[in-house]
Coordinates of C-alpha atoms in Angstrom, one line a residue:
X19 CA 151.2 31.1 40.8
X20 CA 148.5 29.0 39.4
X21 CA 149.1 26.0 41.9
X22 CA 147.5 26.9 44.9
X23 CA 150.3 27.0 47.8
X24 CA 147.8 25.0 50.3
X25 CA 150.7 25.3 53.1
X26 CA 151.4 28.9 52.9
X27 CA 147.5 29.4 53.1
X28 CA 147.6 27.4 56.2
X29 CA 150.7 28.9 57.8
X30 CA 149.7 32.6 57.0
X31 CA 146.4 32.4 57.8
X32 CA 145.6 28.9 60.0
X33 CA 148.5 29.8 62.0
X34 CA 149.7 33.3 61.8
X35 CA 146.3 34.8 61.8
X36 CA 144.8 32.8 64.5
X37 CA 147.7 33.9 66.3
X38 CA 146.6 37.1 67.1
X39 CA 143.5 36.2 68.5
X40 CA 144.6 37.4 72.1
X41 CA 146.0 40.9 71.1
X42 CA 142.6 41.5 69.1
X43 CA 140.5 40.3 72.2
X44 CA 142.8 42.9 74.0
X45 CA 141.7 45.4 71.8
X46 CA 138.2 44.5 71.9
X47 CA 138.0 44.3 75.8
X48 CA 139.6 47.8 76.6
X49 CA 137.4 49.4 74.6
X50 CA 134.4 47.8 75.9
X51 CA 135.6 48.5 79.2
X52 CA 136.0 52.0 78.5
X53 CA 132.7 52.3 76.7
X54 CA 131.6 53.7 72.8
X55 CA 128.5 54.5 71.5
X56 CA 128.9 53.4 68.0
X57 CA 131.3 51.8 65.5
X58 CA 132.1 52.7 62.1
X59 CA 134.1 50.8 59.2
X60 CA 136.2 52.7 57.2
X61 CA 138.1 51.7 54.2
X62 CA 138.7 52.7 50.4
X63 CA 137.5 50.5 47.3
X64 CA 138.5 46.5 47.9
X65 CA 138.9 47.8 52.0
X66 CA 135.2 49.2 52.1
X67 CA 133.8 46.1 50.2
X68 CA 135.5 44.0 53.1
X69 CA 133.7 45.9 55.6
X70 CA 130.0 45.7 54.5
X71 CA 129.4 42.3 55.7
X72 CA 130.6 43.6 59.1
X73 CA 128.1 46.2 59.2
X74 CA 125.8 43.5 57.9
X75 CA 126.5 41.0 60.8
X76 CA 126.4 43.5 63.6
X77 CA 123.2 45.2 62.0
X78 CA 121.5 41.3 62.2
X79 CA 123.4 40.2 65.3
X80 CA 123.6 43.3 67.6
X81 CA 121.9 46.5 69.2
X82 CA 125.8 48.2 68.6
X83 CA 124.8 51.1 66.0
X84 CA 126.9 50.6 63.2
X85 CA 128.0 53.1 59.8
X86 CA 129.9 51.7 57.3
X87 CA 131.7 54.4 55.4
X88 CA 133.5 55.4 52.3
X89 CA 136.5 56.8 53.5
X90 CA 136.6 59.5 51.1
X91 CA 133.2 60.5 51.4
X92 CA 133.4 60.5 55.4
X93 CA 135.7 63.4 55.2
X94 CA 133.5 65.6 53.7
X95 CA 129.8 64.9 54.7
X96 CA 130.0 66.3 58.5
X97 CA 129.0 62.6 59.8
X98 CA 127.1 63.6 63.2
X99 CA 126.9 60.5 64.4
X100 CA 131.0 60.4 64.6
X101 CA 132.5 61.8 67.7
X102 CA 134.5 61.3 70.4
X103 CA 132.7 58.2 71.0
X104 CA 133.1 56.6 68.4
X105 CA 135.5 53.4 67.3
X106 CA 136.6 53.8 63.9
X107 CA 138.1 50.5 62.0
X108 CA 140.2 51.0 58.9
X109 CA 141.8 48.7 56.6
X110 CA 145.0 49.1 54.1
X111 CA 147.0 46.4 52.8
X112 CA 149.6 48.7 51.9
X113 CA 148.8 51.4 55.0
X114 CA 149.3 54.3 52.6
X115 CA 145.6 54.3 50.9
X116 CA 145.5 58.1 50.6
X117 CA 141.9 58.9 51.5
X118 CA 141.9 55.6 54.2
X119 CA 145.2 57.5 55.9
X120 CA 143.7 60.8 56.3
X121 CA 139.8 59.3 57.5
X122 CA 141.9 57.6 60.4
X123 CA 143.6 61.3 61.0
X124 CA 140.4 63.1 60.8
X125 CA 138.3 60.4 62.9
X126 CA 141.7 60.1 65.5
X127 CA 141.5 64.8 65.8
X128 CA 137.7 64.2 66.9
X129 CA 138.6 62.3 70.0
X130 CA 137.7 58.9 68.5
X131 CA 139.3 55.7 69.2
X132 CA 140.9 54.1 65.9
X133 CA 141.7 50.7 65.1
X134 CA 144.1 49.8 61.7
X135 CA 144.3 46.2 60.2
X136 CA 147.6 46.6 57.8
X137 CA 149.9 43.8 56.6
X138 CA 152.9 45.7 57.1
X139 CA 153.9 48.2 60.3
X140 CA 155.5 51.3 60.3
X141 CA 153.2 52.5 57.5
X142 CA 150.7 55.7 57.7
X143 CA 147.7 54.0 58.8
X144 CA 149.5 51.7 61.3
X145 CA 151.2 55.1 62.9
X146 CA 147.9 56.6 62.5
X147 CA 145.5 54.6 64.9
X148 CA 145.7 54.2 68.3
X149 CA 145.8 49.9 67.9
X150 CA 147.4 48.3 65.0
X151 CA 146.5 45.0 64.0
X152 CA 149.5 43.8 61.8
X153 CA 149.5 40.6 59.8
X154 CA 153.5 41.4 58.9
X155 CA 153.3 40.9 55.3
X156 CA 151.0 41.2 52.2
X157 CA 151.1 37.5 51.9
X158 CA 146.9 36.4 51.5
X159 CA 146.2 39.9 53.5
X160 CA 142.8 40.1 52.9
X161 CA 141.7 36.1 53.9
X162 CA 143.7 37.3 57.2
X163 CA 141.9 40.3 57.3
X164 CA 138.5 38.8 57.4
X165 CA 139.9 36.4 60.1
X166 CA 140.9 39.2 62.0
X167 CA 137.5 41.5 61.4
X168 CA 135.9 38.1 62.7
X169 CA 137.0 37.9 65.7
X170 CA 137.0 41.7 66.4
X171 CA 133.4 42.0 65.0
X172 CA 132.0 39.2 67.6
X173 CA 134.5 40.0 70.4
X174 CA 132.4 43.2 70.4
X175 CA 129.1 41.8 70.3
X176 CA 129.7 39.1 73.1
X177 CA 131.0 42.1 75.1
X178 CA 127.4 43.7 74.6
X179 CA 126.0 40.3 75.6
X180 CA 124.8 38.8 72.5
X181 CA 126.7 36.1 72.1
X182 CA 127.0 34.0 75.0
X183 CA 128.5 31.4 71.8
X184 CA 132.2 33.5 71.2
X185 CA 134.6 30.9 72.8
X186 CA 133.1 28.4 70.7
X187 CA 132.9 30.0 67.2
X188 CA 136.4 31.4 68.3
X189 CA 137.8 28.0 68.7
X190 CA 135.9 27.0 65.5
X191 CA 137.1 29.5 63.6
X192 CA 140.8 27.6 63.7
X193 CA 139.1 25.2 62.3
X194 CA 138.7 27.7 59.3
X195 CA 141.6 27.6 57.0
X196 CA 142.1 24.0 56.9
X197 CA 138.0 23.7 55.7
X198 CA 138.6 26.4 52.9
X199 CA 141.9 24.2 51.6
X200 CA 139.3 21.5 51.0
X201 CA 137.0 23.4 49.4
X202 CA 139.5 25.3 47.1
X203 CA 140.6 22.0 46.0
X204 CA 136.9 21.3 44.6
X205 CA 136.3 24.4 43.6
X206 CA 139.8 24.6 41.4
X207 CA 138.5 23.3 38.4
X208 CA 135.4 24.9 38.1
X209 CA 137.6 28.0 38.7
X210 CA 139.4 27.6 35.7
X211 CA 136.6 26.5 33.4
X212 CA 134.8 29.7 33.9
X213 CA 138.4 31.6 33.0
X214 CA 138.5 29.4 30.3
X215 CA 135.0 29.8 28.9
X216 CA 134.7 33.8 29.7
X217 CA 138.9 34.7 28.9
X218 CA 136.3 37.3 25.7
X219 CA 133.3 37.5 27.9
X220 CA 133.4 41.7 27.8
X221 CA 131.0 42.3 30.3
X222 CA 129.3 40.2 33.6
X223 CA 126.5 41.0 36.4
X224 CA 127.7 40.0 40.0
X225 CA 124.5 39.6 41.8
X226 CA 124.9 38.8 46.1
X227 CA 123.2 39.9 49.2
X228 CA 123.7 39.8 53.0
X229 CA 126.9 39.4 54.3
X230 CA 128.0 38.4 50.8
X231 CA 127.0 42.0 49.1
X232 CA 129.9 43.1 50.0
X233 CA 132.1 40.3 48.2
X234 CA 130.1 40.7 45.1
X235 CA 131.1 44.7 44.7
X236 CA 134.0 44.1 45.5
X237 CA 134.8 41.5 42.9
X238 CA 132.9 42.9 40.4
X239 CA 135.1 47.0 41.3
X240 CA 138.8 45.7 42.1
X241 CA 139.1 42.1 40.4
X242 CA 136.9 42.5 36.7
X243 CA 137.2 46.3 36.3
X244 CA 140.1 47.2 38.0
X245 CA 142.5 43.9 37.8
X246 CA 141.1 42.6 34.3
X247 CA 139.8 46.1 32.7
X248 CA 136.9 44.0 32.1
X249 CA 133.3 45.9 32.4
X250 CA 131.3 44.6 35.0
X251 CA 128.1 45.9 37.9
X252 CA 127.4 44.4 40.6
X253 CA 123.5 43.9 42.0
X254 CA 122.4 43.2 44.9
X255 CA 119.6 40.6 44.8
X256 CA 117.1 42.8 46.6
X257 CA 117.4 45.4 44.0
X258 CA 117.8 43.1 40.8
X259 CA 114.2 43.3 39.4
X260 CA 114.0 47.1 40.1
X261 CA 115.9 47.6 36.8
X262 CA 118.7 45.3 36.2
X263 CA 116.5 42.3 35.3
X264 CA 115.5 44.1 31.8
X265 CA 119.7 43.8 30.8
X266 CA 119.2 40.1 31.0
X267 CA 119.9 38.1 27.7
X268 CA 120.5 34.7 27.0
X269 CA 124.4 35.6 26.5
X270 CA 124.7 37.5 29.6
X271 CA 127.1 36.2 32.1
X272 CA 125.7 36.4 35.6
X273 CA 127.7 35.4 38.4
X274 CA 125.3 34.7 41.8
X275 CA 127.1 34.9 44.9
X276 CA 125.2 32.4 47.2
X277 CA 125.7 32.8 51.2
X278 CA 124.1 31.3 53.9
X279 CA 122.6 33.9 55.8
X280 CA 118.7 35.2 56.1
X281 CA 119.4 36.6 52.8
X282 CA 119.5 33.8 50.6
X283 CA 116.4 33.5 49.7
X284 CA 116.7 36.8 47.5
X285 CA 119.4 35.2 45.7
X286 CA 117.2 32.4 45.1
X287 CA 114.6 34.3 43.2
X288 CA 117.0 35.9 41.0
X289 CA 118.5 32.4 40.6
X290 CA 115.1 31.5 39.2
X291 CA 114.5 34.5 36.8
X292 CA 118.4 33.9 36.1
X293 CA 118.3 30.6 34.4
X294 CA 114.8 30.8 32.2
X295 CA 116.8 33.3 30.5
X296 CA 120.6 33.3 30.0
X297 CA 122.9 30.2 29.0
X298 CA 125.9 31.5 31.2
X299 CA 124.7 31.5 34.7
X300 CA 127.4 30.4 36.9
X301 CA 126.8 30.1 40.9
X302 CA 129.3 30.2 43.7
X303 CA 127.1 28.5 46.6
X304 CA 128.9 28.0 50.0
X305 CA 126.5 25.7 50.6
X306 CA 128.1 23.3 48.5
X307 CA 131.5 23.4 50.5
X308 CA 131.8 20.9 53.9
X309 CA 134.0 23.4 56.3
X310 CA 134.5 19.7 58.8
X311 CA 134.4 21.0 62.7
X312 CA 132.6 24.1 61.9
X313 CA 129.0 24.4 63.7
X314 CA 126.0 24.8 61.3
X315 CA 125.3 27.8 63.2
X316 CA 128.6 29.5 62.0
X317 CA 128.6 28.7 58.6
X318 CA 126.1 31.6 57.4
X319 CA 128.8 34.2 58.8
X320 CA 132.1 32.1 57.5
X321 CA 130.5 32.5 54.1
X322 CA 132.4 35.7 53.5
X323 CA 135.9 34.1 54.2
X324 CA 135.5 30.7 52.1
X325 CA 133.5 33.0 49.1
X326 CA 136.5 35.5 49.4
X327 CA 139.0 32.4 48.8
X328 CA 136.8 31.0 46.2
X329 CA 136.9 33.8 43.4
X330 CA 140.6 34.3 44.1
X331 CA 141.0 31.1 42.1
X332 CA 138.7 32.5 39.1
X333 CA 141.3 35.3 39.3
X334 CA 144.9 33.7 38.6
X335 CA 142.8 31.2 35.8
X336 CA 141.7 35.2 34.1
X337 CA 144.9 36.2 35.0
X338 CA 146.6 33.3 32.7
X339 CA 143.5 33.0 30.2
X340 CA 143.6 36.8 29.1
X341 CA 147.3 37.5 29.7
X342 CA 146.5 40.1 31.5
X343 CA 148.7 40.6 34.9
X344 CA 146.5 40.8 38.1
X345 CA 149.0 44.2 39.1
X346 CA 148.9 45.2 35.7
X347 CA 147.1 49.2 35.9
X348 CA 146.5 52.1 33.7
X349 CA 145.8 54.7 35.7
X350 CA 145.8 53.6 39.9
X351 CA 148.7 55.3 41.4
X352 CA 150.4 55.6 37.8
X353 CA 149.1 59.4 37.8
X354 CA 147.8 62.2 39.5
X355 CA 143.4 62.4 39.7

């Protein structure tokens, strides 16, 4: 639906989500206790993207080694740093991603603990792992997933010590939902203005960094190419004038994912280049978004949830302005590759 449903956002995910704060703190704390040497994130297209700024938070927040990995790819490189002592999280809205399924098989046979965030149970991945996180429908999965990966990501690192701050940005974080509802509400028209303006547009550059990176291949992969069939690359901002910069027209849509973290200033500079050159620069800053209750200090990693929410509305306004179905596909699970 093109009207947001503000109260289902807020019951799924303000309520239901926060909900299972205590089982994932459970999860979190028998691990530590236990002990690990390293973590890896595992997921498939839209469910690797989600991971990235996870590996990006604990890579600037904590001494945990981290590997973010494409599950696909994990099963075939002989990973050495995988082992029995590793925690392995996964992802699947559906639970029966294919390559995501058999990573969590092949990472569970080499001794290593496995965790699976799914929206429904009783599916592959949730019989797969040893804990299953569950939100118990597909209803806003991924905004509840990055709840969820929240709370699991810093649970870890205030186990390791480094961040004395979890009760508070755990409180704060229920806070959460009810500051994205605001900002969706600003955000809506600008939403469909840029559906409106770009329903032809045949080709963009998504351009993020940080925590944010992985947002920006991810909506650039599953939403424009996969969702709308429409061609698109995504950049990060580090690596923008090491080619992509030359592409540049003044008709080329780029789309600049601003976050909050140490990163932004690369974002910045191509923000600069950007708009001396091309007409149809269009920027999604956090910055711009009040989250009331929520402690300047939190803000740069809650970037990732309120962004997420964000481009979902830029979506359903393609979805409408190009007639093309958000679940309409070609070739994804319609035949054999």
């Amino acid at each position: 639906m093109l009207k947001f449903e503000h109260d289902t956002f807020l019951e799924y995910v303000g309520k239901e989500a926060v909900a299972k704060r205590e089982e994932i703190e459970k999860v979190v704390d028998e691990i530590s206790a236990k002990g690990y040497k390293n973590i890896f994130l595992i997921g498939s297209g839209g469910t690797i993207a989600m991971m990235y700024p996870f590996e990006y938070i604990l890579k600037s927040n904590s001494t945990v080694e981290v590997h973010a990995e494409i599950a696909a790819e994990l099963l075939v490189m002989n990973n050495r740093h995988l082992s029995k002592d590793s925690v392995c999280i996964f992802a699947s809205v559906t639970g029966t991603t294919k390559e995501t399924v058999a990573a969590a098989e092949f990472c569970k046979a080499k001794g290593a603990t496995t965790i699976g965030f799914v929206a429904e149970p009783g599916t592959p991945l949730a019989e797969a792992v040893d804990y299953c996180i569950s939100t118990g429908h597909e209803k806003h999965s991924f905004d509840t997933f990055f709840l969820h990966l929240q709370l699991l990501t810093f649970r870890f690192i205030h186990n390791n010590d480094e961040f004395p701050q979890y009760e508070q940005f755990a409180k704060e974080i229920a806070l959460l939902p009810e500051g994205i509802v605001h900002a969706l509400k600003t955000f809506d028209s600008r939403a469909e203005q840029f559906a409106i303006r770009h329903k032809d547009t045949g080709y963009h550059m998504l351009v993020g960094a940080g925590n944010l990176w992985g947002n920006t291949y991810s909506y650039a992969m599953c939403i424009l190419e996969e969702m709308q069939w429409i061609r698109s690359k995504s950049i990060h901002a580090a690596e923008f004038f090491h080619g992509t910069l030359e592409l540049v027209e003044d008709d080329t849509s780029v789309i600049l994912f601003k976050g909050e973290d140490e990163t932004r200033p690369l974002v910045d500079r191509v923000e600069r280049f950007a708009e001396k050159i091309t007409n149809e620069l269009f920027i999604i800053d956090t910055k711009d978004y009040p989250l009331e209750g929520i402690s300047e200090e939190f803000r740069k990693h809650f970037a990732v949830n309120l962004n997420w929410a964000l481009t979902g509305r830029i979506s359903v306004y393609l979805e409408r302005e190009r007639n093309h179905p958000l679940e309409l596909r070609r070739y994804y699970r319609k035949m054999e590759y």
